[in-house]
XYZ file of C-alpha atoms in Angstrom:
563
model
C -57.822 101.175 29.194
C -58.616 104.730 28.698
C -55.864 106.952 27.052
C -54.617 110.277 26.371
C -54.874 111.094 22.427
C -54.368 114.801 20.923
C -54.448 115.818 24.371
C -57.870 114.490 24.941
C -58.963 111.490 27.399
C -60.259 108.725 24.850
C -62.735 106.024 27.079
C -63.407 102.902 25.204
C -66.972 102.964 24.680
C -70.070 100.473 23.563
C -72.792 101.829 22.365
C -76.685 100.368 22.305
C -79.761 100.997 21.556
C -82.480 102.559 24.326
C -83.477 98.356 23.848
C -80.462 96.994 24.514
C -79.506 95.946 20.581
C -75.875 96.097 20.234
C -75.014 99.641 17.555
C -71.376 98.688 17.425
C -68.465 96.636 16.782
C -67.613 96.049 20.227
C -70.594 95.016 22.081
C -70.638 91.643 19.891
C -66.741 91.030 19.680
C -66.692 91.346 23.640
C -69.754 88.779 23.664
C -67.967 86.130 21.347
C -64.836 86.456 22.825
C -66.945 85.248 26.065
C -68.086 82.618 24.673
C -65.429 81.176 22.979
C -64.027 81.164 26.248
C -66.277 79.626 28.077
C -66.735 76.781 25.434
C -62.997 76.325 24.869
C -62.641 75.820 28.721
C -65.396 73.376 28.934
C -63.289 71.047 26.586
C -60.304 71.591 27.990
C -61.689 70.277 31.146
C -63.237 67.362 29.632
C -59.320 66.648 28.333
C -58.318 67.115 31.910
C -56.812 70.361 31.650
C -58.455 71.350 34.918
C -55.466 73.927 35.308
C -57.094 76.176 32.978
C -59.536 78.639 34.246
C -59.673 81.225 30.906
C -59.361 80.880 26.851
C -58.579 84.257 24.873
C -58.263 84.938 21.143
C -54.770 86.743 19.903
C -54.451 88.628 17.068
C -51.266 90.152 15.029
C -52.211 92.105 12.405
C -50.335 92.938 9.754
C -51.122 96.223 7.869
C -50.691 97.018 4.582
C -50.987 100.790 3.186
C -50.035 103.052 -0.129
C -48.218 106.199 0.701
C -48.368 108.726 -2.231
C -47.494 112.734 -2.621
C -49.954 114.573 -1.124
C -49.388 117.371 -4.077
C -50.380 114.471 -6.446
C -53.117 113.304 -4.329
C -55.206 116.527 -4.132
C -55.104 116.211 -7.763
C -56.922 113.226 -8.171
C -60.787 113.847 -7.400
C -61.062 110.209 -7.452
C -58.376 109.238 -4.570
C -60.137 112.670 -2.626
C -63.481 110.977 -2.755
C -63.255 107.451 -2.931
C -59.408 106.069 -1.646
C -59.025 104.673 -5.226
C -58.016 105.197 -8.755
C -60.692 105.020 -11.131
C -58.965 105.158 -13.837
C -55.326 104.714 -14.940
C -53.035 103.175 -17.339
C -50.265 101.143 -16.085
C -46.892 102.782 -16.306
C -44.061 101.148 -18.358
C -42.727 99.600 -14.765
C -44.687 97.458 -12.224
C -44.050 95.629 -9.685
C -42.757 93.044 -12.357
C -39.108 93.256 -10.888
C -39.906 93.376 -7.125
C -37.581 95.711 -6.267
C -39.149 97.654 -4.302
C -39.821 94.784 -2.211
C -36.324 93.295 -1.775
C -34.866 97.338 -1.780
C -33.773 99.764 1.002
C -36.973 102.075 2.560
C -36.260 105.313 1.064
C -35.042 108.083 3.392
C -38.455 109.985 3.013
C -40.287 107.103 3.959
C -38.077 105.739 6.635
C -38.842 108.837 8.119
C -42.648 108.319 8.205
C -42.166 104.681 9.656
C -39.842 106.011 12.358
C -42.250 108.930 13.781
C -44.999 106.237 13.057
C -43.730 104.023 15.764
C -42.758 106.675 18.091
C -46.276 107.323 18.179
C -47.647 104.368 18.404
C -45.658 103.412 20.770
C -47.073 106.884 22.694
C -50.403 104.527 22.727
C -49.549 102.061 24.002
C -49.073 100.247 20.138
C -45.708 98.362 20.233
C -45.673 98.432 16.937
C -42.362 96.048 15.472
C -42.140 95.443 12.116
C -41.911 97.645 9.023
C -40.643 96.979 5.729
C -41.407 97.467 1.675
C -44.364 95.520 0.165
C -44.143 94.042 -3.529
C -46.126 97.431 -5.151
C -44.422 100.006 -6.030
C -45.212 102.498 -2.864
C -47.011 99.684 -0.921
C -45.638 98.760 2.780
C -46.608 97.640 5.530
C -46.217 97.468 9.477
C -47.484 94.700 12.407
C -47.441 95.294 16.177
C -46.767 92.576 18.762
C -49.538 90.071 19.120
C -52.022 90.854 21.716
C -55.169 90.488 22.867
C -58.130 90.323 20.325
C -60.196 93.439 21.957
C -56.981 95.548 22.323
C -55.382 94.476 19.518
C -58.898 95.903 17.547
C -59.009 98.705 19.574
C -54.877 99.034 18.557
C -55.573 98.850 14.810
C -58.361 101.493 14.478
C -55.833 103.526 16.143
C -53.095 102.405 13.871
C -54.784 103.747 10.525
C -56.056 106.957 12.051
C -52.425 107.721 13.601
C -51.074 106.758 10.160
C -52.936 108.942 7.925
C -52.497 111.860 10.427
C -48.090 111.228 10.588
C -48.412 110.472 6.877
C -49.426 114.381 5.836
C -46.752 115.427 8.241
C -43.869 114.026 5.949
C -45.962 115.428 2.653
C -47.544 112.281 2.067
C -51.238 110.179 1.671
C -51.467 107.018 3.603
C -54.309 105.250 0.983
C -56.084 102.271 3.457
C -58.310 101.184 0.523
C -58.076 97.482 -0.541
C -57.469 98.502 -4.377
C -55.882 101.696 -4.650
C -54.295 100.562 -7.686
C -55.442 98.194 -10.476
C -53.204 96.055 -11.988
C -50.705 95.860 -8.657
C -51.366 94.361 -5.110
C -54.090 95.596 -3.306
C -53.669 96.275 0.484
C -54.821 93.467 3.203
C -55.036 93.607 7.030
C -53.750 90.098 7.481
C -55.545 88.508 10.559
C -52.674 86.303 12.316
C -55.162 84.372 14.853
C -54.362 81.964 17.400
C -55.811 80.548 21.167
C -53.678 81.102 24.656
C -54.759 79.644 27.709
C -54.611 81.394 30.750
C -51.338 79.487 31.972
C -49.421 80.716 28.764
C -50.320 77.969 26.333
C -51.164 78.355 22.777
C -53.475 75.845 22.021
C -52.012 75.978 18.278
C -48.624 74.936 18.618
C -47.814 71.763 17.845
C -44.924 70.886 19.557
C -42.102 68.677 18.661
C -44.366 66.015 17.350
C -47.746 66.845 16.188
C -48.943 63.360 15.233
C -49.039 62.483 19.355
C -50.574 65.601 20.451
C -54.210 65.106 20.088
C -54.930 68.314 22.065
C -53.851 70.434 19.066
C -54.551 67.702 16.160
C -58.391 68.048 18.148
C -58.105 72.119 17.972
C -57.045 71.820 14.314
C -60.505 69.729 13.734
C -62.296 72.370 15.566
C -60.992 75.307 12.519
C -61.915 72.795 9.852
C -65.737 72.066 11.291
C -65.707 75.659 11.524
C -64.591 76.737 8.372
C -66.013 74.607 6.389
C -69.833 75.019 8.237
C -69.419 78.769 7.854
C -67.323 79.329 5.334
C -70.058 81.477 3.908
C -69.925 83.378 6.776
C -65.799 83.614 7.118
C -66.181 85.047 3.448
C -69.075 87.854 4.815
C -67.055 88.685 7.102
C -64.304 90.472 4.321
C -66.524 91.623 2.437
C -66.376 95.250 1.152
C -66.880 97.235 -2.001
C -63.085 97.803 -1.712
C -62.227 93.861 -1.097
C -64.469 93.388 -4.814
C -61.673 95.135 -6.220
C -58.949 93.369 -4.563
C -59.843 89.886 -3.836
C -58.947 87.014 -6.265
C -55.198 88.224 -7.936
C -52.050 90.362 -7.152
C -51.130 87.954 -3.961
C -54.571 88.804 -2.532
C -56.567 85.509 -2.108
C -59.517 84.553 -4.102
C -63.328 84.676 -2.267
C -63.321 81.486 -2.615
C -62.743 80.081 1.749
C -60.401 77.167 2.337
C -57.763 75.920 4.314
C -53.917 75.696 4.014
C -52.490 72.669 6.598
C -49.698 71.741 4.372
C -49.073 68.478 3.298
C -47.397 66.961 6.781
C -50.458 68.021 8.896
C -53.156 67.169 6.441
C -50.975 63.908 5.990
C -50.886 62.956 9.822
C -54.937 63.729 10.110
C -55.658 61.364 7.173
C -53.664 58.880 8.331
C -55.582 58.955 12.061
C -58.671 59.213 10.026
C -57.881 56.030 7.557
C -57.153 53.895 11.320
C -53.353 54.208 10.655
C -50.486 55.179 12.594
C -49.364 59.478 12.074
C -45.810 58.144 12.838
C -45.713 56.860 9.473
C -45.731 60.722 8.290
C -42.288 61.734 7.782
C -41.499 65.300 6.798
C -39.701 66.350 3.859
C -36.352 67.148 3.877
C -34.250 68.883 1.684
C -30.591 68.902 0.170
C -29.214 72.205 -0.764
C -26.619 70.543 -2.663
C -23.573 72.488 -0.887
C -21.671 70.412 1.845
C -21.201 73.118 4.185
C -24.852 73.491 4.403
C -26.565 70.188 6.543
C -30.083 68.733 4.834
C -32.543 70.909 6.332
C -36.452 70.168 6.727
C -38.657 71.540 4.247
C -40.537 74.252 5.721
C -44.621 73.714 4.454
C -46.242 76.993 4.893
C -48.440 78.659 2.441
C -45.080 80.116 0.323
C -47.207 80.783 -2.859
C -49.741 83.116 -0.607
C -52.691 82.299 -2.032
C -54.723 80.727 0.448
C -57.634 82.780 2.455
C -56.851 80.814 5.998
C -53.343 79.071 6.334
C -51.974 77.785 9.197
C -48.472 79.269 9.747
C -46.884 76.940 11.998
C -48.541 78.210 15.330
C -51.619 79.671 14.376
C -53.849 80.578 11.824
C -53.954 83.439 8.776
C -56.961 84.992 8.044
C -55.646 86.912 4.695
C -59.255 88.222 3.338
C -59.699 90.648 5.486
C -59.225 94.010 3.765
C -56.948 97.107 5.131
C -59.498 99.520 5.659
C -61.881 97.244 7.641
C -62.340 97.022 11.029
C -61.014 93.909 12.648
C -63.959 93.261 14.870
C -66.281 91.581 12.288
C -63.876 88.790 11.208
C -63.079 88.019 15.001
C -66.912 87.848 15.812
C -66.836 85.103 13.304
C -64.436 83.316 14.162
C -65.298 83.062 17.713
C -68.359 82.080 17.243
C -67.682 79.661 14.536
C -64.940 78.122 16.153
C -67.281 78.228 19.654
C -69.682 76.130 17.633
C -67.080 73.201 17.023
C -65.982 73.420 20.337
C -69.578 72.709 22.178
C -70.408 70.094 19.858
C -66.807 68.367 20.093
C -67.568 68.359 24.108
C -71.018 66.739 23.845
C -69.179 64.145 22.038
C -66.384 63.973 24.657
C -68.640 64.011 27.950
C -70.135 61.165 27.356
C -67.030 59.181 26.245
C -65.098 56.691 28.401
C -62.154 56.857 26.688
C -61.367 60.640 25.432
C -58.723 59.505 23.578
C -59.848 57.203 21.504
C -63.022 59.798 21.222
C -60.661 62.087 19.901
C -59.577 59.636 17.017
C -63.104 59.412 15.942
C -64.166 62.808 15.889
C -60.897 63.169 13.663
C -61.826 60.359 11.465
C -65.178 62.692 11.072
C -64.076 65.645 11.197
C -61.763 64.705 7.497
C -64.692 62.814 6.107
C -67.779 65.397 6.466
C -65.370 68.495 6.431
C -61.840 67.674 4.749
C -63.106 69.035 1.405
C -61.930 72.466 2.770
C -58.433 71.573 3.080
C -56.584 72.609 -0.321
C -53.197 72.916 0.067
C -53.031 73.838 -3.613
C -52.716 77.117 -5.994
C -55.822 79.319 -5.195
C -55.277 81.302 -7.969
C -55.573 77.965 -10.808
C -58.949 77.768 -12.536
C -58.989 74.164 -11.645
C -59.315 75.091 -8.060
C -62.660 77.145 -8.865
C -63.886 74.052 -10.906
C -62.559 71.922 -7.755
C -64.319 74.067 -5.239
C -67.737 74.323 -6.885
C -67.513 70.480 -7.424
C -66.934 69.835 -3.349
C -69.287 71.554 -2.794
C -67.533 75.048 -1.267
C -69.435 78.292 -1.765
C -68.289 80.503 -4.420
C -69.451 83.771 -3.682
C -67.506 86.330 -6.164
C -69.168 89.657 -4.581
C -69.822 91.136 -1.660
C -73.379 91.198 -2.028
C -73.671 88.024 -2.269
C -71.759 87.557 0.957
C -74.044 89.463 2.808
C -76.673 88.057 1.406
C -75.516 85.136 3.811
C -76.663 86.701 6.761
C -80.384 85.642 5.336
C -79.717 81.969 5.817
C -81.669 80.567 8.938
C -78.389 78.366 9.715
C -76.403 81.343 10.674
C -79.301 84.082 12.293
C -79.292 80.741 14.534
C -75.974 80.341 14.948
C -75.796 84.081 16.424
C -78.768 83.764 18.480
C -77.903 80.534 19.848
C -74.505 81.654 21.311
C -75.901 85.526 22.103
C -73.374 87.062 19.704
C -76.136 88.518 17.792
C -79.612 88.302 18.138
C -81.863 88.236 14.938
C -82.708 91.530 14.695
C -79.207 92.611 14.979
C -78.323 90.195 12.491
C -81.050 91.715 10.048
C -79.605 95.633 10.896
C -76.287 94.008 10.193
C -77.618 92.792 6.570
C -79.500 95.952 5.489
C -76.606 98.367 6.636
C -73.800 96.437 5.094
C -76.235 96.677 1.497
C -76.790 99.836 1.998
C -73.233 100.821 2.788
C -72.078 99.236 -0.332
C -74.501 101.008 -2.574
C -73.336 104.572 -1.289
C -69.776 103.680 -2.037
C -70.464 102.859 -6.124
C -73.206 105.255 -5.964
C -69.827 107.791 -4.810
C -67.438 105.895 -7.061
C -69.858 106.443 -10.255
C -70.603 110.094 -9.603
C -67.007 110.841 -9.296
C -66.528 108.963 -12.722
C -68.914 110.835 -14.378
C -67.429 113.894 -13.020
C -63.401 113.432 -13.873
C -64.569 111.941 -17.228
C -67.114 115.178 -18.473
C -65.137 117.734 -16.644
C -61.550 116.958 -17.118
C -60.883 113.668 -19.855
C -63.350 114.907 -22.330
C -62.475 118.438 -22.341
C -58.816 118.034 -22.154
C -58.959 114.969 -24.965
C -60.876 117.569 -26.991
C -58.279 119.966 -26.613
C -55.597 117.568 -27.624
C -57.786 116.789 -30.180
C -57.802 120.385 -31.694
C -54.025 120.491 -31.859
C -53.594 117.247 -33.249
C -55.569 118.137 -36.641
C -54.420 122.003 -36.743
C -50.700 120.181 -37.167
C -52.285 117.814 -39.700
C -54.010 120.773 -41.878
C -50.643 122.573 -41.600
C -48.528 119.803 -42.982
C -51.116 118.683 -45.419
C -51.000 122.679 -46.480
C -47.733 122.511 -47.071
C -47.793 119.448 -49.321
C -46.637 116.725 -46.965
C -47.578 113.353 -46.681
C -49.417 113.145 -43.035
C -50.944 109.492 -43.495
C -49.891 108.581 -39.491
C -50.832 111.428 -37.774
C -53.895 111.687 -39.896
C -54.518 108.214 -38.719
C -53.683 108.926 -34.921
C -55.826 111.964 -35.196
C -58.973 109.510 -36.532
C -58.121 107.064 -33.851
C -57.952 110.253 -31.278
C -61.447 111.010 -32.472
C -63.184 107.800 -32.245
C -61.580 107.176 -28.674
C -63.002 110.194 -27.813
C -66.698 109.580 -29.610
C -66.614 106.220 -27.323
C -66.094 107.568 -24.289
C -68.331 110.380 -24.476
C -71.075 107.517 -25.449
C -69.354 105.472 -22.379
C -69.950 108.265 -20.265
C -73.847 108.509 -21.110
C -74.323 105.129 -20.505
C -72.850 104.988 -17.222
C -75.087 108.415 -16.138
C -78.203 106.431 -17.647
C -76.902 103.016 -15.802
C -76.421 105.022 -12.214
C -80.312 106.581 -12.795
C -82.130 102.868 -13.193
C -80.827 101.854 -9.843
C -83.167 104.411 -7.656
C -85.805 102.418 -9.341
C -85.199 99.689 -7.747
C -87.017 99.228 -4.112
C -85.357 95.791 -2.915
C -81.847 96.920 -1.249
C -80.596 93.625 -2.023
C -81.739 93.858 -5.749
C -80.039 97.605 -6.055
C -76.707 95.983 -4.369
C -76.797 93.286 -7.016
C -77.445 96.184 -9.653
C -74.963 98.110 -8.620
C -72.128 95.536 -8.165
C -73.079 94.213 -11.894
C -74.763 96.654 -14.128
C -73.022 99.967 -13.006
C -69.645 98.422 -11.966
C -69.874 96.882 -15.240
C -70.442 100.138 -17.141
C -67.265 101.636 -14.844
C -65.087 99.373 -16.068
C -66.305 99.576 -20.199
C -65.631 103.786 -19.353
C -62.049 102.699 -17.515
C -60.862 100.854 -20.192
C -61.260 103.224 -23.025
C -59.737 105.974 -21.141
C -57.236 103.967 -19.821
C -56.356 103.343 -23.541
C -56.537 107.116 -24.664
C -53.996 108.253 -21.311
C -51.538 106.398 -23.275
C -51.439 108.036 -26.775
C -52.590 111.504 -25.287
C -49.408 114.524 -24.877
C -48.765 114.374 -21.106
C -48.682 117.740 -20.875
C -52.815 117.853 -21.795
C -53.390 114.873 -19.689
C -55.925 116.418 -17.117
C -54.087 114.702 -13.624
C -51.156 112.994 -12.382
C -50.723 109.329 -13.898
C -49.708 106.201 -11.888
C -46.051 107.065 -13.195
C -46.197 110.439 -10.787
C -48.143 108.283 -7.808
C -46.193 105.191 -7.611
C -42.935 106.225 -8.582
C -41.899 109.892 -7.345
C -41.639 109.902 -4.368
């Protein structure tokens, strides 16, 4: 619906071009959304569900954000320019204790939250939850579940209102995926489930799963889905800021697979091996106090490190990062799941017995896609080894994610169901490339600037006092051999990064020469990222030996922990 914002009437709007291609976000959620519903319908029908006339997508997502000082902030040319520190050493105190996760919101920022809500709610946002996350300065809010298109249209509200009620209480609200390195990075988690048009969600499983082949069938449908397009699931998330964040911290790696737990994946094997799921029993455990009764073991993804767990009535999407708009990751997953759908009804229309059709396409479903079930530690190295020897795409970068949208498989899969056409899927490839080469191209320059203009000079400074105090004491006859030795160690830290800083500069330069956008992507996310990081780490190193006081802007100390 339209809506008053700022005192102006805001009309949700598509845009397209004068021949009809889709321009935005919208145009192709609204189109998947369609025909996930129509396809979801057509199988519920075929399972006699004749009742149900509609199928929508409903998303709750949760939102993660940094608030920092804004005084602090403006003095940080890298969070002006690109949401994230460049550089930074850790302070002496993390997140190692979790504190701040399990402690009160501070009166400052209980504040924010509060006016945040009243404004959201303003919108029409029924915002609901709010609390601390594990990072030092990191929380996060979620709104009621609603509607896929709303709730999208909701969450691009949701940052802009927060950044605007943020500066109000004096502080930052930082939406990109990595703000920080060496603490969490910030998700939009993508809570994702299927209600009918008579109030059903197709992802609950009731009392007893192992009977209800309705939702054991709609469980099969995410698995053919995910594990087809799990290349495309992974596109999807993909972002210069979601490089920095994906793969440690609680974030999950880019590697795509799915969390059942091991009841559910238990109960499908079982239907799949030709046995009965009643032999499945769930785990129960004894607290060891007898006031407290045995209680059942709860099997959700505790550890957090799966990309797409099932939460006990629908699914988490966790890759998707917090600055990113929610649309792309829904388009997928309509369509994807769409895909399973229509091909799980040609199966079932010509079928006699639907039931006993439904026990085969589970039996196939676990054999041709069951390799994308871990229910495992995403963050082990065996589980990369594991992956690559299934079979799963490992796709570390977001360039090679996009690069996805080349493969003839999924420009058909678009075209087929009218989500995107081919040419729209080509736009889609070269503007996602090119967006990602503007934001190192921005993230280098800005580099280059805080390190000649501020570290350098300022180091060189520090420099100069350092050995005037050593030629004083040696003048006076004392032994110096400590500072003498800090004040070499000063001087070669400072000879490396100034040859750090003209190899980035000469690193940044080589990648106009290169025509092919996808080559200058790969360039960029390799050679210069690579050279940011060499220049990060050596200045990182020098913050922490250099007087605070010639340190040329506020430290992760001042960002995470005054406020």
């Amino acid at each position: 619906y339209a809506f008053v914002k700022d005192d102006v009437l805001c009309i949700p709007t598509a845009f397209c071009s004068y021949s009809g291609e889709a321009l935005d976000k919208k145009t192709p959620l609204l189109r998947s959304m369609e025909t996930l519903n129509k396809e979801a319908v057509k199988i519920l029908k075929l399972l006699g569900r004749t009742d149900v006339t509609g199928v929508s997508t409903t998303i709750g997502p949760e939102q993660e954000y940094f608030l920092v000082d804004k005084e602090y902030y403006k003095q940080r040319k890298d969070l002006v320019f690109t949401g994230r520190t460049l550089l930074g050493a850790m302070p002496p105190k993390g997140q190692e204790m979790e504190d701040h996760y399990f402690g009160s919101i501070r009166p400052r920022v209980a504040a924010f939250m509060q006016e945040l809500d009243e404004e959201l709610w303003k919108l029409g946002i029924f915002a609901k939850t709010k609390h601390n996350e594990v990072a030092p300065a990191q929380h996060e809010m979620a709104p009621v579940f609603t509607t896929t298109n709303i709730a999208t249209d909701h969450n691009q509200l949701t940052m802009e209102v927060m950044k605007r009620v943020a500066q109000k209480h004096g502080f930052i609200c930082l939406l990109h995926e990595k703000p920080f390195e060496g603490i969490n990075g910030s998700g939009k988690h993508n809570n994702f489930s299927l209600c009918t048009d008579t109030g059903e969600n197709l992802l609950s499983p009731g009392k007893n799963p192992e009977s209800n082949l309705q939702f054991l069938l709609m469980l099969c449908a995410f698995i053919r889905a995910v594990d087809l397009y799990a290349d495309l699931l992974r596109m999807s998330a993909a972002c210069a800021g979601n490089d920095q964040r994906l793969g440690g911290c609680e974030a999950p790696p880019p590697i795509i697979s799915i969390f059942l737990g091991n009841h559910l994946t238990g109960i499908l094997n079982h239907i799949a091996e030709g046995g009965s799921p009643n032999k499945v029993a769930r785990e129960q455990m004894d607290i060891g106090v007898e006031a407290i009764p045995s209680v059942t073991k709860d099997e959700t993804d505790r550890n957090r490190t799966s990309p797409f767990a099932f939460t006990g009535n629908k699914f988490e999407f966790r890759m998707v990062g917090s600055s990113q708009s929610l649309a792309y990751s829904e388009v997928v997953l309509d369509t994807i799941l769409a895909d399973s759908f229509d091909a799980f009804a040609t199966r079932l229309e010509g079928a006699q017995d639907k039931q006993e059709e439904i026990r085969h396409i589970i039996a196939d479903t676990m054999r041709q896609h069951g390799r994308v079930i871990y229910n495992g530690n995403n963050y082990s190295e065996d589980w990369v080894r594991e992956a690559q020897h299934r079979g799963l795409p490992v796709l570390r970068t977001s360039v090679e994610a996009f690069h996805t949208l080349t493969d003839p498989k999924n420009i058909e899969l678009f075209d087929r169901y009218r989500v995107f056409s081919p040419k729209e899927t080509a736009a889609r490839y070269e503007i996602q490339l090119d967006n990602y080469i503007h934001v190192i191209q921005i993230e280098a320059a800005t580099m280059l600037e805080i390190a000649k203009r501020q570290i350098i000079p300022s180091c060189i400074q520090y420099s100069g006092k350092i050995a005037g105090s050593l030629r004083q004491m040696q003048e006076c006859g004392l032994s110096a051999k400590r500072l003498q030795n800090h004040v070499e160690m000063v001087a070669e830290s400072l000879e490396s990064i100034m040859a750090l800083t003209e190899e980035l500069e000469r690193t940044v330069n080589l990648a106009s020469s290169f025509e092919d956008l996808y080559a200058r992507a790969r360039y960029m996310a390799e050679d210069v990222c690579g050279a940011m990081d060499r220049l990060r780490t050596r200045c990182d190193a020098l913050e922490t030996v250099v007087d605070r006081r010639d340190w040329p802007m506020p430290t992760y100390t001042d960002l995470l922990h005054r406020i």
